[in-house]
Coordinates of C-alpha atoms in Angstrom, one line a residue:
X26 CA 16.7 -27.2 35.0
X27 CA 14.2 -29.1 33.4
X28 CA 11.1 -28.5 35.9
X29 CA 11.7 -24.9 35.8
X30 CA 12.0 -25.0 31.7
X31 CA 8.7 -27.0 32.0
X32 CA 7.0 -24.9 34.6
X33 CA 8.1 -21.7 32.9
X34 CA 6.5 -23.2 29.2
X35 CA 3.3 -24.2 31.4
X36 CA 2.4 -20.3 32.8
X37 CA 3.3 -18.9 29.3
X38 CA 0.7 -21.3 27.7
X39 CA -2.0 -20.5 30.5
X40 CA -1.6 -16.9 30.2
X41 CA -1.6 -17.2 26.8
X42 CA -4.9 -19.4 27.2
X43 CA -6.6 -16.9 30.2
X44 CA -6.0 -13.6 27.3
X45 CA -7.6 -15.7 24.5
X46 CA -10.3 -16.7 27.3
X47 CA -10.5 -13.1 28.3
X48 CA -11.5 -11.9 24.7
X49 CA -14.8 -9.6 24.9
X50 CA -14.2 -8.4 20.9
X51 CA -13.6 -11.1 17.8
X52 CA -11.9 -9.3 14.9
X53 CA -12.2 -10.5 11.9
X54 CA -9.3 -9.1 9.3
X55 CA -9.5 -9.4 5.9
X56 CA -7.0 -9.1 3.3
X57 CA -5.8 -10.3 -0.1
X58 CA -2.3 -11.0 -0.3
X59 CA -0.4 -14.6 0.8
X60 CA -0.3 -15.3 4.3
X61 CA 3.9 -15.4 3.3
X62 CA 3.7 -11.7 2.3
X63 CA 5.3 -9.4 4.6
X64 CA 2.9 -7.1 5.4
X65 CA 1.2 -10.1 7.4
X66 CA 4.3 -11.1 8.9
X67 CA 5.9 -7.2 9.5
X68 CA 2.5 -5.3 9.8
X69 CA -0.2 -6.4 10.5
X70 CA 0.9 -9.3 13.1
X71 CA 2.4 -6.6 15.4
X72 CA -0.3 -4.5 15.1
X73 CA -2.5 -7.4 16.1
X74 CA -0.3 -8.4 19.0
X75 CA 0.2 -4.9 20.0
X76 CA -3.7 -4.6 20.2
X77 CA -3.9 -7.5 22.0
X78 CA -1.5 -6.7 25.1
X79 CA -2.9 -3.0 25.2
X80 CA -6.4 -4.5 25.8
X81 CA -5.1 -6.7 28.1
X82 CA -6.4 -9.7 26.0
X83 CA -10.4 -8.2 25.6
X84 CA -9.9 -7.6 21.8
X85 CA -8.6 -10.7 19.6
X86 CA -8.1 -10.4 15.9
X87 CA -8.4 -13.6 13.6
X88 CA -6.4 -13.0 10.1
X89 CA -8.3 -14.0 6.8
X90 CA -5.6 -13.7 4.1
X91 CA -5.4 -14.6 0.4
X92 CA -8.9 -13.2 -0.4
X93 CA -10.4 -15.8 1.5
X94 CA -13.8 -13.7 2.3
X95 CA -13.8 -11.8 -0.7
X96 CA -11.9 -10.5 -4.0
X97 CA -9.1 -7.7 -3.6
X98 CA -11.1 -4.7 -4.9
X99 CA -14.1 -5.7 -2.8
X100 CA -12.3 -5.3 0.5
X101 CA -13.8 -1.7 1.2
X102 CA -17.2 -2.6 0.8
X103 CA -16.4 -5.7 2.6
X104 CA -15.4 -3.3 5.8
X105 CA -18.4 -1.1 4.9
X106 CA -20.8 -4.0 4.9
X107 CA -19.7 -5.9 7.7
X108 CA -18.2 -9.1 5.6
X109 CA -14.7 -8.2 7.4
X110 CA -14.4 -6.0 10.7
X111 CA -11.3 -4.7 9.7
X112 CA -9.9 -5.0 5.8
X113 CA -6.8 -4.2 4.1
X114 CA -7.9 -2.0 1.3
X115 CA -6.4 -0.8 -2.0
X116 CA -8.2 2.6 -2.9
X117 CA -6.7 2.6 -6.4
X118 CA -8.5 -0.4 -7.1
X119 CA -11.7 1.0 -7.8
X120 CA -11.3 3.9 -10.8
X121 CA -12.7 7.2 -9.7
X122 CA -14.4 5.9 -6.2
X123 CA -12.1 7.9 -4.1
X124 CA -10.8 10.8 -6.1
X125 CA -8.9 12.8 -3.2
X126 CA -6.6 10.3 -2.2
X127 CA -6.1 9.5 -5.5
X128 CA -3.5 12.2 -5.3
X129 CA -1.0 9.7 -3.2
X130 CA -0.7 7.6 -6.3
X131 CA 0.4 10.5 -8.9
X132 CA 4.4 9.8 -9.6
X133 CA 7.5 11.8 -8.3
X134 CA 5.9 13.1 -4.8
X135 CA 6.5 10.7 -1.9
X136 CA 10.2 9.4 -1.6
X137 CA 9.7 6.8 0.4
X138 CA 7.3 4.6 2.5
X139 CA 8.7 5.4 6.2
X140 CA 8.1 8.4 7.0
X141 CA 5.9 8.7 3.7
X142 CA 3.1 7.1 5.2
X143 CA 3.0 9.2 8.6
X144 CA 2.9 12.0 5.9
X145 CA -0.3 10.5 3.9
X146 CA -1.6 9.2 7.1
X147 CA -1.3 13.2 8.7
X148 CA -2.6 14.7 5.3
X149 CA -5.4 12.2 4.7
X150 CA -7.3 11.5 8.1
X151 CA -9.3 14.5 8.4
X152 CA -10.7 14.2 4.5
X153 CA -11.5 10.2 5.2
X154 CA -14.2 11.8 7.3
X155 CA -16.0 12.8 4.0
X156 CA -14.9 11.0 1.2
X157 CA -14.9 7.4 3.4
X158 CA -17.3 8.8 5.7
X159 CA -19.2 4.8 5.9
X160 CA -16.0 3.1 6.9
X161 CA -13.5 4.3 10.2
X162 CA -10.0 5.3 8.6
X163 CA -7.5 3.5 10.8
X164 CA -3.9 3.4 9.0
X165 CA -2.1 3.9 5.9
X166 CA 0.7 1.3 4.2
X167 CA 2.5 2.4 1.2
X168 CA 4.9 0.1 -0.3
X169 CA 8.4 1.6 -0.9
X170 CA 8.6 3.3 -4.4
X171 CA 7.9 1.2 -7.3
X172 CA 9.1 1.2 -10.7
X173 CA 8.6 -0.5 -14.2
X174 CA 9.7 -4.2 -14.4
X175 CA 9.1 -5.9 -18.2
X176 CA 10.2 -8.3 -20.9
X177 CA 11.9 -5.9 -22.9
X178 CA 13.6 -2.7 -21.9
X179 CA 11.7 0.4 -20.6
X180 CA 13.6 3.3 -20.8
X181 CA 11.6 7.1 -21.7
X182 CA 8.0 7.2 -21.6
X183 CA 8.0 6.7 -25.4
X184 CA 9.0 3.5 -24.8
X185 CA 5.4 2.6 -23.7
X186 CA 3.6 3.4 -26.7
X187 CA 2.0 0.2 -28.0
X188 CA 2.7 -2.1 -24.9
X189 CA 0.4 -3.9 -22.1
X190 CA 0.8 -2.7 -19.2
X191 CA -0.5 -3.9 -15.6
X192 CA -0.6 -0.9 -13.2
X193 CA -0.6 -0.7 -9.9
X194 CA -3.8 1.5 -9.6
X195 CA -6.5 3.3 -11.5
X196 CA -4.2 6.7 -11.7
X197 CA -1.1 4.8 -13.3
X198 CA -4.0 2.9 -15.9
X199 CA -4.2 6.6 -17.0
X200 CA -0.7 7.4 -17.0
X201 CA -0.3 4.5 -19.2
X202 CA -3.1 5.2 -21.7
X203 CA -1.9 8.8 -22.0
X204 CA 1.6 7.2 -22.8
X205 CA -0.2 5.3 -25.9
X206 CA -0.1 2.2 -24.4
X207 CA -3.1 -0.1 -22.6
X208 CA -3.6 -1.1 -19.4
X209 CA -4.1 -4.7 -18.1
X210 CA -5.6 -3.8 -15.3
X211 CA -5.8 -7.1 -12.2
X212 CA -4.8 -6.7 -8.7
X213 CA -1.3 -8.0 -7.4
X214 CA -2.3 -11.6 -6.9
X215 CA -3.3 -12.2 -10.6
X216 CA -0.4 -10.3 -12.1
X217 CA 2.1 -13.0 -12.5
X218 CA -0.9 -14.9 -14.6
X219 CA -0.7 -11.4 -17.0
X220 CA 2.9 -11.5 -17.3
X221 CA 3.6 -15.3 -17.9
X222 CA 0.5 -15.7 -20.2
X223 CA 1.3 -12.7 -22.5
X224 CA -1.4 -10.4 -21.7
X225 CA 0.9 -7.8 -20.1
X226 CA 4.3 -6.9 -21.6
X227 CA 5.2 -5.1 -18.5
X228 CA 4.0 -4.0 -14.9
X229 CA 4.4 -1.4 -12.3
X230 CA 5.5 -2.9 -9.0
X231 CA 7.3 -3.0 -5.8
X232 CA 11.2 -4.2 -6.1
X233 CA 10.7 -7.6 -3.8
X234 CA 7.3 -8.0 -4.7
X235 CA 8.6 -9.6 -8.1
X236 CA 10.2 -12.5 -6.5
X237 CA 7.5 -12.6 -4.0
X238 CA 4.7 -12.9 -6.7
X239 CA 7.0 -15.5 -8.5
X240 CA 7.1 -12.7 -11.5
X241 CA 11.0 -12.9 -11.7
X242 CA 11.2 -15.3 -14.5
X243 CA 8.9 -13.3 -16.3
X244 CA 10.2 -9.8 -16.1
X245 CA 14.0 -9.7 -16.6
X246 CA 14.6 -5.5 -17.0
X247 CA 13.8 -2.7 -14.3
X248 CA 13.3 1.0 -14.5
X249 CA 15.8 1.5 -11.8
X250 CA 14.1 4.9 -10.5
X251 CA 11.7 5.2 -7.2
X252 CA 8.7 6.3 -9.4
X253 CA 5.5 5.8 -7.7
X254 CA 3.4 4.6 -4.8
X255 CA 0.9 2.2 -4.3
X256 CA -0.9 3.3 -1.0
X257 CA -3.1 0.5 1.2
X258 CA -5.5 1.6 4.2
X259 CA -6.6 -0.8 7.4
X260 CA -10.2 0.5 7.3
X261 CA -12.7 -0.3 10.1
X262 CA -16.6 -2.0 10.2
X263 CA -18.5 1.2 11.8
X264 CA -20.6 -0.8 13.8
X265 CA -18.0 -2.8 14.8
X266 CA -16.2 0.0 16.3
X267 CA -19.0 2.1 17.6
X268 CA -20.5 -1.2 19.3
X269 CA -17.4 -1.3 21.5
X270 CA -16.6 -0.3 25.1
X271 CA -15.0 3.4 25.3
X272 CA -12.2 1.2 27.0
X273 CA -11.8 -1.0 24.0
X274 CA -12.4 2.1 21.7
X275 CA -9.3 3.8 22.8
X276 CA -7.2 1.0 22.2
X277 CA -8.4 0.8 18.6
X278 CA -8.0 4.8 18.4
X279 CA -4.5 4.6 19.5
X280 CA -3.4 1.9 17.2
X281 CA -5.1 4.6 14.4
X282 CA -2.5 7.1 14.3
X283 CA 0.4 8.4 12.3
X284 CA 3.0 6.9 14.2
X285 CA 1.3 3.4 13.5
X286 CA 1.1 4.6 9.8
X287 CA 4.9 4.9 10.0
X288 CA 5.9 1.9 12.0
X289 CA 3.2 -0.6 10.4
X290 CA 5.1 0.4 7.3
X291 CA 8.7 0.4 7.9
X292 CA 9.1 -3.7 7.4
X293 CA 7.7 -4.2 4.5
X294 CA 9.4 -1.1 3.2
X295 CA 12.7 -2.6 4.0
X296 CA 11.5 -6.3 2.8
X297 CA 10.7 -4.4 -0.6
X298 CA 14.1 -2.3 -1.2
X299 CA 16.0 -5.5 -0.9
X300 CA 14.4 -6.7 -3.9
X301 CA 16.4 -4.2 -6.1
X302 CA 19.6 -5.4 -4.7
X303 CA 18.7 -8.8 -5.5
X304 CA 18.7 -8.1 -9.0
X305 CA 21.7 -6.0 -8.7
X306 CA 23.6 -9.0 -7.7
X307 CA 21.9 -11.4 -10.3
X308 CA 22.8 -12.0 -13.5
X309 CA 19.7 -12.4 -14.9
X310 CA 18.1 -9.1 -14.7
X311 CA 19.1 -5.9 -16.0
X312 CA 18.2 -2.6 -14.2
X313 CA 18.8 0.6 -16.0
X314 CA 19.6 4.1 -14.3
X315 CA 17.8 6.9 -16.5
X316 CA 19.8 9.9 -16.9
X317 CA 19.1 13.2 -15.5
X318 CA 17.5 14.0 -18.8
X319 CA 15.4 10.7 -19.0
X320 CA 14.0 11.3 -15.3
X321 CA 13.4 14.8 -16.4
X322 CA 11.1 13.3 -19.5
X323 CA 9.1 10.8 -17.0
X324 CA 8.1 14.1 -14.8
X325 CA 7.2 16.0 -17.4
X326 CA 5.1 13.2 -18.9
X327 CA 3.4 12.7 -15.5
X328 CA 2.1 16.4 -15.0
X329 CA -1.0 15.9 -16.7
X330 CA -2.1 13.5 -14.1
X331 CA -2.6 16.4 -11.6
X332 CA -4.7 18.6 -13.7
X333 CA -6.8 15.5 -14.4
X334 CA -6.9 15.2 -10.5
X335 CA -7.5 18.5 -9.6
X336 CA -10.7 18.3 -12.2
X337 CA -12.3 15.3 -10.8
X338 CA -11.4 16.9 -7.1
X339 CA -13.2 19.8 -8.2
X340 CA -16.5 17.7 -9.9
X341 CA -16.6 16.4 -6.7
X342 CA -17.0 20.1 -4.9
X343 CA -14.0 20.2 -3.1
X344 CA -10.8 23.0 -3.2
X345 CA -7.7 20.5 -5.1
X346 CA -5.5 23.7 -4.8
X347 CA -5.5 23.7 -0.6
X348 CA -5.8 20.0 -0.6
X349 CA -2.8 19.5 -2.7
X350 CA -1.2 22.5 -0.6
X351 CA -1.8 20.2 2.2
X352 CA -0.6 17.2 0.9
X353 CA 3.0 18.6 -0.3
X354 CA 3.5 20.9 3.6
X355 CA 2.8 16.8 5.0
X356 CA 5.0 15.5 2.9
X357 CA 8.0 17.9 3.2
X358 CA 7.4 18.1 7.3
X359 CA 8.4 14.3 7.6
X360 CA 11.0 14.5 4.8
X361 CA 9.4 12.6 2.0
X362 CA 8.9 15.1 -0.8
X363 CA 10.3 14.1 -3.7
X364 CA 12.3 17.3 -4.8

C-alpha cells in the first residue's frame, strides 16, 4: 500500500512537472486585493486552472496580488501597456474614463452578482470593443450588492449630509456629493486606514469585505438593503493575446464568456453575503432595515445619477437610450433586475 501511494504521488508530481515544462505561454496576472481575498481563491485560481487544463499545459499564469505590479487605479493601463498580461480592473476607480460602463455602478439596477455578472457581460461585451478598444475584454466580476457601513446610524439619504464617506467608485462619489456629503476616494485596500484614522465616517462596501479588510471594529452600523454594485473586470494586453497561436487564443476566448463571468463570480458573491449573517449574529453590530418608504427615498435620490450618466454618454457621441434599454433587458433576461 505504501508503494502504491508513493507511486501515485510521484506520478502526479511528474504530470504536474510535465505540464509546467510544456508551457508555451507564461502570463502575469495582476490584482490589487490581498492574496487571501476570496476573489483569488474562488475566482482567479479556478479560472487559471481551467485554462491550464484546457490548453494541456501550454498556458501558465502567475498571480501578482496586493498591488505588486502597480496601484489599484493603474490596473487598466497596466493591461494596456503590458506591465501585466492580465489585469483585474475596477473601471470606477478612474472617474469619467469609462462613462458607458459606469451605468453598472448606479444603485437599484442589478440585484445579484451571479446572474448579474452574466447579464453585465452580455450587455457590455460589444460595447467594450469601442470604450476599451486598447485592451482585450475578458470577463466581469461584480461583488454581491454592497451597502453603507458607518460609525453612526445612516437610515435615509438626508443622513449623508455633512458626513465624509468612502465611495466604492466614481458613481457613488457623485451620489454622495449630490446628497451633501464629502467623498474620501481611496481604493478598497486603503479603506481601513481611512475609517480608523477618522478621515471617513462611513463607507460603501460589500458585507464580508468589512471583515476581510479588518474594518469590522470601526463600523458598527449597517444599512440592511441591497444597494449598489462595484463591478470589476479581467482585461488582457492586446499584443499578448494577438501573439498567441490560434489554438491558445481559442482557449482564452473560451474563458472570456458570459458563462465564465457568472462562474467566476459565484464564490465571491456567496462569501460576501455570508458577512451579513455574521453581523446579524454579532452583538457588536446593528443592522437597520429601511421601511418601504425609506427605500423609496433612496431610489428617488439616486435618479439624478441616471440623468448625469445620460449626459456623459451623449457627450461621448453614444446613444444613452439604446444603451440603457439593452442594459435593463440583459438584467431582466438573466433574472437580475431590481424591480
